[in-house]
Amino acid sequence: MKITKLDERVHVLDSNTDALSILQDIVESGVQEEAFYICDVGDIVRKHKIFKAAMPRVEPHYAVKCNDSHTVLETLAALGTGFDCASKTEINKVLTLGVNPSRIIFANPAKPMSHIRHAAATGVRLMTFDNESELFKIKDIFPDAKMVIRIRCDATIAQCQLGMKFGCDPVSEAPQLLDLARSLGIDVVGVSFHVGSGCGEPAVFRRAIAASRDIFDYAETLGFNFNLLDLGGGYPGGTGSSIDKIADIINRALEDYFPDPAVNVIAEPGRFYVASAYTLACNIHSIRTVNVSDPVTGNPNKHIMYYINDGVYGSFNCLLYDHQHVVPIPLKINAGAKYYRSSVWGPTCDGLDQVVENHMLPEMKIGDWLIFEDMGAYTLPVASPFNGFPIPKVHVVADQNIWMLLKDMFPLSENHFVIGNTKANLRVGLDTPDGWTMPSLPITIPICNGGKIIEEHILDYVQIGSLN
Ligand SMILES: *Cc1c(COP(=O)(O)O)cnc(C)c1O
């Protein structure tokens, strides 16, 4: 397997290190200034075990749009999940890993023609629809497709609602769509739904599964032979969250409405798999102290504004697009530091670029680091280097057990891993205009470290700015 991105090699941690200690090592190298991520592959593997144990009948098809990094896709392909792709490019990304097209569902109910042709050419036959025009397109350009009707069933509480854009009404629209599919000779094989991303109302899954049963029954009267139920996404994935309640409701509803084991049940989890695997570290590069009058007493209160090197145009686009709420955690608390009301701002010149509005934080200095957990979902794929501030690099780590488990599981291989004591193995990467490069060592770092030559053995996986 070709490795295209060197900085995505998985670093195997020895027994006395973990993701947080690597993050600390990188910071303490003294030359790291850019924001960066640590991605713990073990966290993704654990999520997969949790999903399979909680819902043994459900085959997860990871939603690629949530985080399309090579490491994530390769790890999930190795673990044997399927994939939910929404475009030609996402399909290619997954196929390039060696995944069989039968493991892909093209789960976008409104597809451009060229993307449908591409699915046909590459053998991706399973796809969703929720409107008439999609059926006419399919009849024209991909009559062998296996179609899945997407119905609407919204959770009352969700981080991101999807129902206003996708899903036909199960009662007033689905039967007519199935009639039309029948008359066009199109093969419809099942039902899908998406209750909303970051679902906060587990009971919605029972409503959606019950509605799907009615559509299965109606389809049978038309002579269709439905065999697929697709539960979509919506499962929470942050640190400390649990899918137990949702899994209970799904398992029971499947027993009640779909007892026949011949019906294949799949889901399209995105956030669940990746949210907690990624931790972001940002550096404070500027500080402003202002007085803000207290809303109750009117007295002036000290308020500290911290400017960090990632913001809403970068990773924190999730605040705008994904309605996430992030919590800044100081990597270390300076001795005797007092706590003040504080805000955290991104690096661009846009007033909108605010990461945290109002949070009690111990007083920090320029050069100190703030950590943000649960940053793996709907962050990096959307980030832009607006205003010239780079998108943070990701350093991927795994402990030895995870390495032992994954190293022989296609498409992963021994080549994907860097083994041994991290400090001795890691290198400085130069962020040049052409991208990330690995210089030969030892190198001189004139800007950050006073021209001192840094020896290979004390180097960590750090990134320094371009030298010219
Ligand atoms: C975005 C999306 C998902 C993933 O949703 P999560 O809430 O992240 O699990 C699944 N299916 C479809 C069709 C989507 O658009």
Tab-separated table of C-alpha atoms and ligand atoms in Angstrom:
chain	number	residue	atom	x	y	z
A	1	MET	CA	0.000	0.000	0.000
A	2	LYS	CA	1.356	3.368	-0.985
A	3	ILE	CA	1.606	5.914	1.769
A	4	THR	CA	0.759	9.312	0.411
A	5	LYS	CA	0.968	11.397	3.519
A	6	LEU	CA	4.057	10.859	5.622
A	7	ASP	CA	2.756	12.874	8.511
A	8	GLU	CA	-0.107	10.448	8.782
A	9	ARG	CA	2.139	7.528	9.622
A	10	VAL	CA	0.917	5.930	12.827
A	11	HIS	CA	3.340	6.306	15.711
A	12	VAL	CA	3.345	3.321	17.997
A	13	LEU	CA	3.531	4.394	21.626
A	14	ASP	CA	5.586	2.486	24.157
A	15	SER	CA	3.910	1.348	27.344
A	16	ASN	CA	4.592	4.474	29.397
A	17	THR	CA	3.258	6.993	26.911
A	18	ASP	CA	-0.220	7.915	25.750
A	19	ALA	CA	-1.800	10.452	23.437
A	20	LEU	CA	-1.675	13.218	26.040
A	21	SER	CA	1.973	12.622	26.943
A	22	ILE	CA	2.923	12.789	23.250
A	23	LEU	CA	1.052	16.057	22.987
A	24	GLN	CA	3.023	17.291	25.984
A	25	ASP	CA	6.345	16.091	24.495
A	26	ILE	CA	5.643	17.980	21.291
A	27	VAL	CA	4.823	21.162	23.182
A	28	GLU	CA	7.872	20.813	25.441
A	29	SER	CA	10.242	20.339	22.507
A	30	GLY	CA	10.303	24.135	22.570
A	31	VAL	CA	10.134	24.494	18.786
A	32	GLN	CA	6.488	23.728	18.135
A	33	GLU	CA	4.441	26.813	17.510
A	34	GLU	CA	1.692	25.811	15.064
A	35	ALA	CA	-1.544	24.312	16.307
A	36	PHE	CA	-1.651	20.516	15.895
A	37	TYR	CA	-3.804	17.465	16.474
A	38	ILE	CA	-3.158	14.127	18.103
A	39	CYS	CA	-5.339	11.357	16.698
A	40	ASP	CA	-5.529	8.166	18.753
A	41	VAL	CA	-6.324	5.244	16.440
A	42	GLY	CA	-7.104	3.080	19.466
A	43	ASP	CA	-10.067	5.311	20.197
A	44	ILE	CA	-11.553	4.510	16.775
A	45	VAL	CA	-10.999	0.777	17.306
A	46	ARG	CA	-12.690	0.977	20.714
A	47	LYS	CA	-15.652	2.789	19.174
A	48	HIS	CA	-16.056	0.006	16.627
A	49	LYS	CA	-16.087	-2.621	19.390
A	50	ILE	CA	-18.663	-0.579	21.310
A	51	PHE	CA	-20.903	-0.245	18.259
A	52	LYS	CA	-20.757	-3.954	17.384
A	53	ALA	CA	-21.349	-5.023	20.987
A	54	ALA	CA	-24.242	-2.595	21.456
A	55	MET	CA	-26.036	-3.467	18.186
A	56	PRO	CA	-24.854	-6.884	16.956
A	57	ARG	CA	-27.334	-6.954	14.079
A	58	VAL	CA	-26.356	-3.567	12.646
A	59	GLU	CA	-23.532	-3.251	10.089
A	60	PRO	CA	-21.946	0.201	10.391
A	61	HIS	CA	-21.254	2.100	7.142
A	62	TYR	CA	-19.036	5.008	8.198
A	63	ALA	CA	-20.170	8.408	6.846
A	64	VAL	CA	-17.053	9.620	5.026
A	65	LYS	CA	-18.017	13.307	5.069
A	66	CYS	CA	-17.533	13.442	8.841
A	67	ASN	CA	-13.753	13.022	8.645
A	68	ASP	CA	-12.179	11.737	5.434
A	69	SER	CA	-8.583	11.385	6.630
A	70	HIS	CA	-6.644	8.432	5.203
A	71	THR	CA	-5.933	7.034	8.621
A	72	VAL	CA	-9.578	7.007	9.621
A	73	LEU	CA	-10.709	5.402	6.365
A	74	GLU	CA	-7.906	2.824	6.351
A	75	THR	CA	-8.518	1.884	9.958
A	76	LEU	CA	-12.236	1.432	9.401
A	77	ALA	CA	-11.656	-0.482	6.162
A	78	ALA	CA	-9.304	-2.777	8.101
A	79	LEU	CA	-11.953	-3.301	10.778
A	80	GLY	CA	-14.409	-4.270	8.069
A	81	THR	CA	-16.980	-1.475	8.193
A	82	GLY	CA	-18.855	-0.355	5.117
A	83	PHE	CA	-18.904	3.257	3.955
A	84	ASP	CA	-21.513	5.930	3.272
A	85	CYS	CA	-20.303	8.142	0.412
A	86	ALA	CA	-22.053	11.254	-0.862
A	87	SER	CA	-20.057	12.025	-4.017
A	88	LYS	CA	-17.811	10.695	-6.756
A	89	THR	CA	-14.699	11.811	-4.899
A	90	GLU	CA	-15.720	10.102	-1.665
A	91	ILE	CA	-16.463	6.912	-3.604
A	92	ASN	CA	-13.002	7.053	-5.189
A	93	LYS	CA	-11.335	7.664	-1.856
A	94	VAL	CA	-12.877	4.523	-0.418
A	95	LEU	CA	-12.374	2.361	-3.525
A	96	THR	CA	-8.687	3.361	-3.676
A	97	LEU	CA	-8.216	1.681	-0.308
A	98	GLY	CA	-9.201	-1.621	-1.881
A	99	VAL	CA	-12.712	-1.678	-0.431
A	100	ASN	CA	-15.210	-3.711	-2.466
A	101	PRO	CA	-17.921	-1.511	-4.059
A	102	SER	CA	-20.573	-3.720	-2.449
A	103	ARG	CA	-19.521	-2.247	0.916
A	104	ILE	CA	-20.481	1.281	-0.182
A	105	ILE	CA	-23.854	2.996	-0.037
A	106	PHE	CA	-24.138	6.171	-2.110
A	107	ALA	CA	-26.342	7.854	0.490
A	108	ASN	CA	-27.078	11.167	-1.163
A	109	PRO	CA	-30.721	11.416	-2.280
A	110	ALA	CA	-29.951	14.255	-4.743
A	111	LYS	CA	-27.019	13.214	-6.934
A	112	PRO	CA	-25.466	15.018	-9.903
A	113	MET	CA	-25.704	12.905	-13.091
A	114	SER	CA	-21.957	12.518	-13.524
A	115	HIS	CA	-21.722	11.094	-10.016
A	116	ILE	CA	-24.421	8.520	-10.768
A	117	ARG	CA	-22.562	7.513	-13.945
A	118	HIS	CA	-19.398	7.183	-11.886
A	119	ALA	CA	-21.152	4.932	-9.376
A	120	ALA	CA	-22.410	2.802	-12.266
A	121	ALA	CA	-18.916	2.578	-13.775
A	122	THR	CA	-17.307	1.561	-10.487
A	123	GLY	CA	-19.956	-0.939	-9.420
A	124	VAL	CA	-21.458	1.015	-6.529
A	125	ARG	CA	-25.069	-0.056	-6.944
A	126	LEU	CA	-26.731	0.820	-3.652
A	127	MET	CA	-28.033	4.398	-3.481
A	128	THR	CA	-30.768	6.474	-1.855
A	129	PHE	CA	-33.548	8.658	-3.274
A	130	ASP	CA	-36.401	10.740	-1.906
A	131	ASN	CA	-37.914	12.361	-5.027
A	132	GLU	CA	-39.323	11.588	-8.469
A	133	SER	CA	-36.636	13.251	-10.554
A	134	GLU	CA	-33.976	11.036	-9.015
A	135	LEU	CA	-35.931	7.991	-10.203
A	136	PHE	CA	-36.102	9.338	-13.769
A	137	LYS	CA	-32.335	9.964	-13.751
A	138	ILE	CA	-31.709	6.444	-12.468
A	139	LYS	CA	-33.951	4.916	-15.108
A	140	ASP	CA	-31.990	6.756	-17.785
A	141	ILE	CA	-28.406	6.257	-16.696
A	142	PHE	CA	-28.232	3.456	-14.123
A	143	PRO	CA	-31.255	1.150	-14.416
A	144	ASP	CA	-29.416	-1.630	-12.529
A	145	ALA	CA	-29.078	0.468	-9.387
A	146	LYS	CA	-30.475	-0.871	-6.116
A	147	MET	CA	-32.468	1.990	-4.660
A	148	VAL	CA	-33.214	2.775	-1.021
A	149	ILE	CA	-36.054	5.169	-0.261
A	150	ARG	CA	-35.129	7.825	2.303
A	151	ILE	CA	-37.941	8.864	4.579
A	152	ARG	CA	-38.087	11.782	6.963
A	153	CYS	CA	-38.283	11.222	10.710
A	154	ASP	CA	-36.765	14.010	12.814
A	155	ALA	CA	-35.524	13.829	16.394
A	156	THR	CA	-37.035	16.585	18.531
A	157	ILE	CA	-33.514	17.377	19.781
A	158	ALA	CA	-30.503	17.264	17.450
A	159	GLN	CA	-27.283	19.196	16.998
A	160	CYS	CA	-27.935	19.433	13.231
A	161	GLN	CA	-31.365	18.789	11.725
A	162	LEU	CA	-31.372	17.236	8.257
A	163	GLY	CA	-35.100	16.692	7.689
A	164	MET	CA	-35.756	20.039	6.019
A	165	LYS	CA	-33.396	19.025	3.229
A	166	PHE	CA	-33.787	15.257	2.811
A	167	GLY	CA	-36.331	12.515	3.308
A	168	CYS	CA	-39.808	12.099	1.823
A	169	ASP	CA	-42.848	11.961	4.052
A	170	PRO	CA	-43.409	8.279	4.920
A	171	VAL	CA	-47.202	8.573	4.670
A	172	SER	CA	-48.028	11.227	2.085
A	173	GLU	CA	-45.105	10.774	-0.341
A	174	ALA	CA	-43.367	7.407	-0.002
A	175	PRO	CA	-46.215	5.249	-1.433
A	176	GLN	CA	-46.460	7.329	-4.638
A	177	LEU	CA	-42.692	7.239	-5.079
A	178	LEU	CA	-42.736	3.464	-4.786
A	179	ASP	CA	-45.614	3.269	-7.291
A	180	LEU	CA	-43.559	5.337	-9.728
A	181	ALA	CA	-40.427	3.220	-9.170
A	182	ARG	CA	-42.501	0.128	-9.865
A	183	SER	CA	-43.896	1.520	-13.109
A	184	LEU	CA	-40.388	2.555	-14.213
A	185	GLY	CA	-39.077	-0.938	-13.467
A	186	ILE	CA	-36.573	0.329	-10.899
A	187	ASP	CA	-35.444	-2.058	-8.183
A	188	VAL	CA	-36.074	-0.557	-4.724
A	189	VAL	CA	-34.589	-2.744	-1.983
A	190	GLY	CA	-35.145	-0.925	1.290
A	191	VAL	CA	-35.714	2.112	3.475
A	192	SER	CA	-33.318	4.618	5.039
A	193	PHE	CA	-33.647	7.622	7.327
A	194	HIS	CA	-31.463	10.048	9.267
A	195	VAL	CA	-32.979	11.326	12.514
A	196	GLY	CA	-30.574	14.288	12.737
A	197	SER	CA	-26.875	14.523	13.585
A	198	GLY	CA	-26.007	14.536	17.279
A	199	CYS	CA	-29.399	13.051	18.155
A	200	GLY	CA	-30.635	13.930	21.647
A	201	GLU	CA	-33.908	12.000	21.506
A	202	PRO	CA	-33.221	8.219	21.449
A	203	ALA	CA	-36.944	7.356	21.132
A	204	VAL	CA	-37.014	8.776	17.593
A	205	PHE	CA	-35.335	5.588	16.345
A	206	ARG	CA	-38.400	3.541	17.334
A	207	ARG	CA	-40.711	5.930	15.464
A	208	ALA	CA	-38.482	5.769	12.387
A	209	ILE	CA	-38.199	1.974	12.471
A	210	ALA	CA	-41.995	1.642	12.849
A	211	ALA	CA	-42.525	3.986	9.888
A	212	SER	CA	-40.059	1.899	7.873
A	213	ARG	CA	-42.070	-1.253	8.650
A	214	ASP	CA	-45.172	0.307	7.089
A	215	ILE	CA	-43.215	1.084	3.941
A	216	PHE	CA	-41.804	-2.455	3.782
A	217	ASP	CA	-45.394	-3.754	3.967
A	218	TYR	CA	-46.648	-1.406	1.267
A	219	ALA	CA	-43.700	-2.295	-0.990
A	220	GLU	CA	-44.551	-5.975	-0.640
A	221	THR	CA	-48.059	-5.302	-2.009
A	222	LEU	CA	-46.389	-3.826	-5.101
A	223	GLY	CA	-44.239	-6.918	-5.536
A	224	PHE	CA	-40.958	-5.454	-4.302
A	225	ASN	CA	-38.710	-7.685	-2.247
A	226	PHE	CA	-37.236	-5.316	0.379
A	227	ASN	CA	-34.235	-6.635	2.329
A	228	LEU	CA	-32.404	-3.542	3.628
A	229	LEU	CA	-33.111	-1.207	6.531
A	230	ASP	CA	-30.660	1.709	6.908
A	231	LEU	CA	-30.767	3.457	10.291
A	232	GLY	CA	-28.618	6.417	9.156
A	233	GLY	CA	-26.432	8.401	11.574
A	234	GLY	CA	-27.031	10.516	14.657
A	235	TYR	CA	-25.123	8.610	17.371
A	236	PRO	CA	-23.137	10.823	19.783
A	237	GLY	CA	-19.347	10.340	19.914
A	238	GLY	CA	-17.840	12.786	22.389
A	239	THR	CA	-15.822	11.778	25.464
A	240	GLY	CA	-18.202	10.440	28.113
A	241	SER	CA	-21.158	10.085	25.739
A	242	SER	CA	-22.916	6.730	25.397
A	243	ILE	CA	-24.951	5.007	22.715
A	244	ASP	CA	-26.454	2.488	25.160
A	245	LYS	CA	-29.865	4.125	25.329
A	246	ILE	CA	-30.141	4.483	21.545
A	247	ALA	CA	-28.901	0.893	21.083
A	248	ASP	CA	-31.522	-0.440	23.519
A	249	ILE	CA	-34.288	1.305	21.650
A	250	ILE	CA	-33.003	0.191	18.249
A	251	ASN	CA	-32.510	-3.448	19.315
A	252	ARG	CA	-35.993	-3.644	20.779
A	253	ALA	CA	-37.626	-1.953	17.792
A	254	LEU	CA	-35.809	-4.325	15.416
A	255	GLU	CA	-37.121	-7.314	17.384
A	256	ASP	CA	-40.635	-5.900	17.315
A	257	TYR	CA	-40.824	-4.683	13.709
A	258	PHE	CA	-38.100	-6.594	11.837
A	259	PRO	CA	-37.761	-10.007	13.483
A	260	ASP	CA	-36.899	-11.621	10.136
A	261	PRO	CA	-33.081	-12.058	10.052
A	262	ALA	CA	-33.201	-11.936	6.241
A	263	VAL	CA	-33.569	-8.154	6.484
A	264	ASN	CA	-30.074	-6.653	6.523
A	265	VAL	CA	-29.753	-3.738	8.916
A	266	ILE	CA	-27.070	-1.121	8.364
A	267	ALA	CA	-26.333	2.279	9.913
A	268	GLU	CA	-24.284	5.272	8.832
A	269	PRO	CA	-22.472	6.532	11.940
A	270	GLY	CA	-20.097	9.458	11.363
A	271	ARG	CA	-19.550	11.510	14.508
A	272	PHE	CA	-19.671	8.413	16.736
A	273	TYR	CA	-16.485	6.916	15.285
A	274	VAL	CA	-14.185	9.923	15.196
A	275	ALA	CA	-15.230	12.720	17.572
A	276	SER	CA	-13.232	11.670	20.627
A	277	ALA	CA	-10.191	10.320	18.730
A	278	TYR	CA	-8.894	13.808	17.953
A	279	THR	CA	-7.451	16.305	20.426
A	280	LEU	CA	-6.414	19.749	19.224
A	281	ALA	CA	-3.619	21.811	20.795
A	282	CYS	CA	-3.530	25.557	20.128
A	283	ASN	CA	-0.919	28.101	21.076
A	284	ILE	CA	-1.695	31.488	22.596
A	285	HIS	CA	0.098	34.115	20.518
A	286	SER	CA	-1.517	37.334	21.736
A	287	ILE	CA	-3.404	38.548	24.787
A	288	ARG	CA	-5.570	41.610	25.459
A	289	THR	CA	-6.951	42.609	28.813
A	290	VAL	CA	-10.145	44.670	28.835
A	291	ASN	CA	-12.657	45.837	31.418
A	292	VAL	CA	-16.192	44.614	30.983
A	293	SER	CA	-18.940	45.972	33.209
A	294	ASP	CA	-20.707	43.352	35.275
A	295	PRO	CA	-24.263	42.832	33.960
A	296	VAL	CA	-25.685	42.856	37.500
A	297	THR	CA	-23.608	45.337	39.532
A	298	GLY	CA	-22.285	47.471	36.675
A	299	ASN	CA	-18.784	47.283	38.216
A	300	PRO	CA	-15.861	46.956	35.815
A	301	ASN	CA	-14.472	43.400	35.708
A	302	LYS	CA	-11.177	42.274	34.268
A	303	HIS	CA	-11.743	40.145	31.149
A	304	ILE	CA	-8.886	38.498	29.266
A	305	MET	CA	-8.964	37.900	25.515
A	306	TYR	CA	-6.689	35.094	24.275
A	307	TYR	CA	-5.794	34.863	20.589
A	308	ILE	CA	-4.906	31.344	19.435
A	309	ASN	CA	-3.615	29.952	16.135
A	310	ASP	CA	-6.754	28.103	15.007
A	311	GLY	CA	-10.232	29.563	14.668
A	312	VAL	CA	-13.646	29.382	13.041
A	313	TYR	CA	-12.159	29.395	9.537
A	314	GLY	CA	-10.017	26.410	10.527
A	315	SER	CA	-10.964	23.567	12.875
A	316	PHE	CA	-13.550	25.609	14.739
A	317	ASN	CA	-15.759	25.924	11.657
A	318	CYS	CA	-17.644	23.256	13.642
A	319	LEU	CA	-19.000	26.078	15.839
A	320	LEU	CA	-20.777	27.583	12.829
A	321	TYR	CA	-21.668	24.571	10.688
A	322	ASP	CA	-22.013	21.802	13.233
A	323	HIS	CA	-23.318	23.838	16.211
A	324	GLN	CA	-20.613	22.390	18.410
A	325	HIS	CA	-19.714	23.760	21.792
A	326	VAL	CA	-16.033	23.595	22.700
A	327	VAL	CA	-14.312	23.776	26.079
A	328	PRO	CA	-10.778	25.194	26.371
A	329	ILE	CA	-8.524	23.218	28.723
A	330	PRO	CA	-5.199	24.830	29.734
A	331	LEU	CA	-2.426	22.284	29.152
A	332	LYS	CA	-0.755	23.493	32.320
A	333	ILE	CA	-1.867	25.902	34.997
A	334	ASN	CA	0.785	28.433	35.989
A	335	ALA	CA	1.625	28.383	39.716
A	336	GLY	CA	-0.618	30.727	41.683
A	337	ALA	CA	-2.606	31.758	38.611
A	338	LYS	CA	-5.831	33.630	39.341
A	339	TYR	CA	-9.001	32.842	37.399
A	340	TYR	CA	-10.660	35.456	35.200
A	341	ARG	CA	-13.596	35.632	32.830
A	342	SER	CA	-11.969	35.047	29.469
A	343	SER	CA	-12.718	34.741	25.793
A	344	VAL	CA	-10.763	32.829	23.138
A	345	TRP	CA	-10.340	34.135	19.580
A	346	GLY	CA	-9.047	32.698	16.330
A	347	PRO	CA	-6.106	34.190	14.430
A	348	THR	CA	-7.880	35.790	11.432
A	349	CYS	CA	-8.856	39.447	11.131
A	350	ASP	CA	-12.584	38.680	11.141
A	351	GLY	CA	-14.589	39.781	14.192
A	352	LEU	CA	-16.685	36.642	13.832
A	353	ASP	CA	-13.614	34.529	14.546
A	354	GLN	CA	-14.407	33.807	18.194
A	355	VAL	CA	-13.868	30.312	19.612
A	356	VAL	CA	-15.102	30.711	23.207
A	357	GLU	CA	-17.243	33.635	24.314
A	358	ASN	CA	-17.035	33.562	28.064
A	359	HIS	CA	-15.232	31.016	30.223
A	360	MET	CA	-13.389	31.123	33.563
A	361	LEU	CA	-9.719	30.415	32.847
A	362	PRO	CA	-6.570	30.660	34.960
A	363	GLU	CA	-4.430	33.568	33.797
A	364	MET	CA	-2.154	32.401	30.975
A	365	LYS	CA	0.922	33.744	29.169
A	366	ILE	CA	1.880	34.085	25.555
A	367	GLY	CA	3.215	30.711	24.405
A	368	ASP	CA	0.913	28.705	26.705
A	369	TRP	CA	-1.290	26.023	25.149
A	370	LEU	CA	-5.017	25.370	25.180
A	371	ILE	CA	-6.311	21.851	24.506
A	372	PHE	CA	-9.683	21.032	22.921
A	373	GLU	CA	-10.997	17.476	23.174
A	374	ASP	CA	-13.522	15.758	20.892
A	375	MET	CA	-12.413	17.585	17.747
A	376	GLY	CA	-12.549	14.680	15.253
A	377	ALA	CA	-16.016	15.176	13.738
A	378	TYR	CA	-16.911	17.789	11.117
A	379	THR	CA	-13.759	19.868	11.711
A	380	LEU	CA	-10.793	19.159	9.386
A	381	PRO	CA	-12.625	18.417	6.103
A	382	VAL	CA	-14.210	21.863	6.183
A	383	ALA	CA	-11.231	23.888	7.446
A	384	SER	CA	-9.716	26.590	5.235
A	385	PRO	CA	-6.348	28.375	5.438
A	386	PHE	CA	-8.155	31.746	5.204
A	387	ASN	CA	-5.956	34.767	5.942
A	388	GLY	CA	-2.850	32.585	5.613
A	389	PHE	CA	-3.256	30.595	8.810
A	390	PRO	CA	-2.504	26.927	8.109
A	391	ILE	CA	-4.780	24.019	8.915
A	392	PRO	CA	-3.232	22.086	11.816
A	393	LYS	CA	-1.258	18.925	11.110
A	394	VAL	CA	-2.467	15.647	12.540
A	395	HIS	CA	-0.091	13.327	14.375
A	396	VAL	CA	-1.500	9.850	14.571
A	397	VAL	CA	-0.655	7.528	17.454
A	398	ALA	CA	-1.610	4.020	18.561
A	399	ASP	CA	-0.585	1.928	21.543
A	400	GLN	CA	1.196	-1.401	21.076
A	401	ASN	CA	-1.926	-3.547	21.361
A	402	ILE	CA	-3.656	-1.565	18.660
A	403	TRP	CA	-0.564	-1.810	16.450
A	404	MET	CA	-0.440	-5.596	16.962
A	405	LEU	CA	-4.110	-5.822	16.054
A	406	LEU	CA	-4.034	-3.619	12.965
A	407	LYS	CA	-0.644	-4.094	11.332
A	408	ASP	CA	-1.661	-7.158	9.338
A	409	MET	CA	-5.194	-6.068	8.557
A	410	PHE	CA	-5.576	-4.903	4.959
A	411	PRO	CA	-5.391	-2.110	3.845
A	412	LEU	CA	-3.131	-1.359	6.817
A	413	SER	CA	0.320	-2.910	6.914
A	414	GLU	CA	3.565	-2.785	8.844
A	415	ASN	CA	4.549	0.154	6.596
A	416	HIS	CA	1.888	2.348	8.078
A	417	PHE	CA	3.511	2.345	11.482
A	418	VAL	CA	6.584	3.919	13.005
A	419	ILE	CA	7.749	1.708	15.837
A	420	GLY	CA	9.864	2.199	18.898
A	421	ASN	CA	10.340	4.843	21.521
A	422	THR	CA	8.596	7.914	20.215
A	423	LYS	CA	11.247	10.421	21.148
A	424	ALA	CA	13.927	8.552	19.241
A	425	ASN	CA	11.748	8.033	16.220
A	426	LEU	CA	10.011	11.274	15.592
A	427	ARG	CA	11.278	13.965	13.299
A	428	VAL	CA	10.939	17.638	12.776
A	429	GLY	CA	8.789	18.427	9.758
A	430	LEU	CA	9.233	21.643	7.841
A	431	ASP	CA	6.088	23.345	6.702
A	432	THR	CA	7.265	24.705	3.362
A	433	PRO	CA	5.165	26.320	0.638
A	434	ASP	CA	5.153	22.931	-1.114
A	435	GLY	CA	3.710	21.176	1.881
A	436	TRP	CA	5.085	19.090	4.665
A	437	THR	CA	8.616	17.785	4.184
A	438	MET	CA	10.967	15.742	6.298
A	439	PRO	CA	14.433	17.329	6.309
A	440	SER	CA	17.536	15.221	6.830
A	441	LEU	CA	18.842	15.455	10.348
A	442	PRO	CA	20.320	17.071	12.287
A	443	ILE	CA	19.029	20.417	11.140
A	444	THR	CA	19.418	23.933	12.405
A	445	ILE	CA	16.415	25.812	13.596
A	446	PRO	CA	17.549	29.432	13.581
A	447	ILE	CA	14.215	31.073	14.275
A	448	CYS	CA	12.785	29.203	17.158
A	449	ASN	CA	15.797	27.949	18.962
A	450	GLY	CA	18.545	30.520	18.626
A	451	GLY	CA	20.416	28.607	15.923
A	452	LYS	CA	21.038	25.669	18.222
A	453	ILE	CA	21.417	22.332	16.483
A	454	ILE	CA	18.761	19.978	17.647
A	455	GLU	CA	19.898	16.404	17.821
A	456	GLU	CA	17.799	13.672	16.377
A	457	HIS	CA	17.267	11.939	19.677
A	458	ILE	CA	15.663	14.807	21.482
A	459	LEU	CA	13.467	15.714	18.558
A	460	ASP	CA	9.833	15.034	18.671
A	461	TYR	CA	7.247	15.125	15.950
A	462	VAL	CA	7.222	18.874	15.782
A	463	GLN	CA	6.469	21.349	13.090
A	464	ILE	CA	8.361	24.570	12.602
A	465	GLY	CA	7.614	27.353	10.211
A	466	SER	CA	9.191	27.694	6.809
A	467	LEU	CA	12.732	29.056	7.131
A	468	ASN	CA	12.405	31.620	4.386
B	1	LIG	C1	-23.915	13.143	7.615
B	1	LIG	C2	-24.608	11.875	7.364
B	1	LIG	C3	-24.401	10.778	8.215
B	1	LIG	C4	-23.549	10.836	9.470
B	1	LIG	O1	-24.254	11.420	10.514
B	1	LIG	P1	-23.678	11.440	12.003
B	1	LIG	O2	-24.701	12.205	12.746
B	1	LIG	O3	-22.345	12.079	11.975
B	1	LIG	O4	-23.610	10.030	12.482
B	1	LIG	C5	-25.015	9.588	7.881
B	1	LIG	N1	-25.807	9.481	6.791
B	1	LIG	C6	-26.029	10.513	5.960
B	1	LIG	C7	-26.878	10.307	4.768
B	1	LIG	C8	-25.444	11.746	6.230
B	1	LIG	O5	-25.692	12.778	5.410
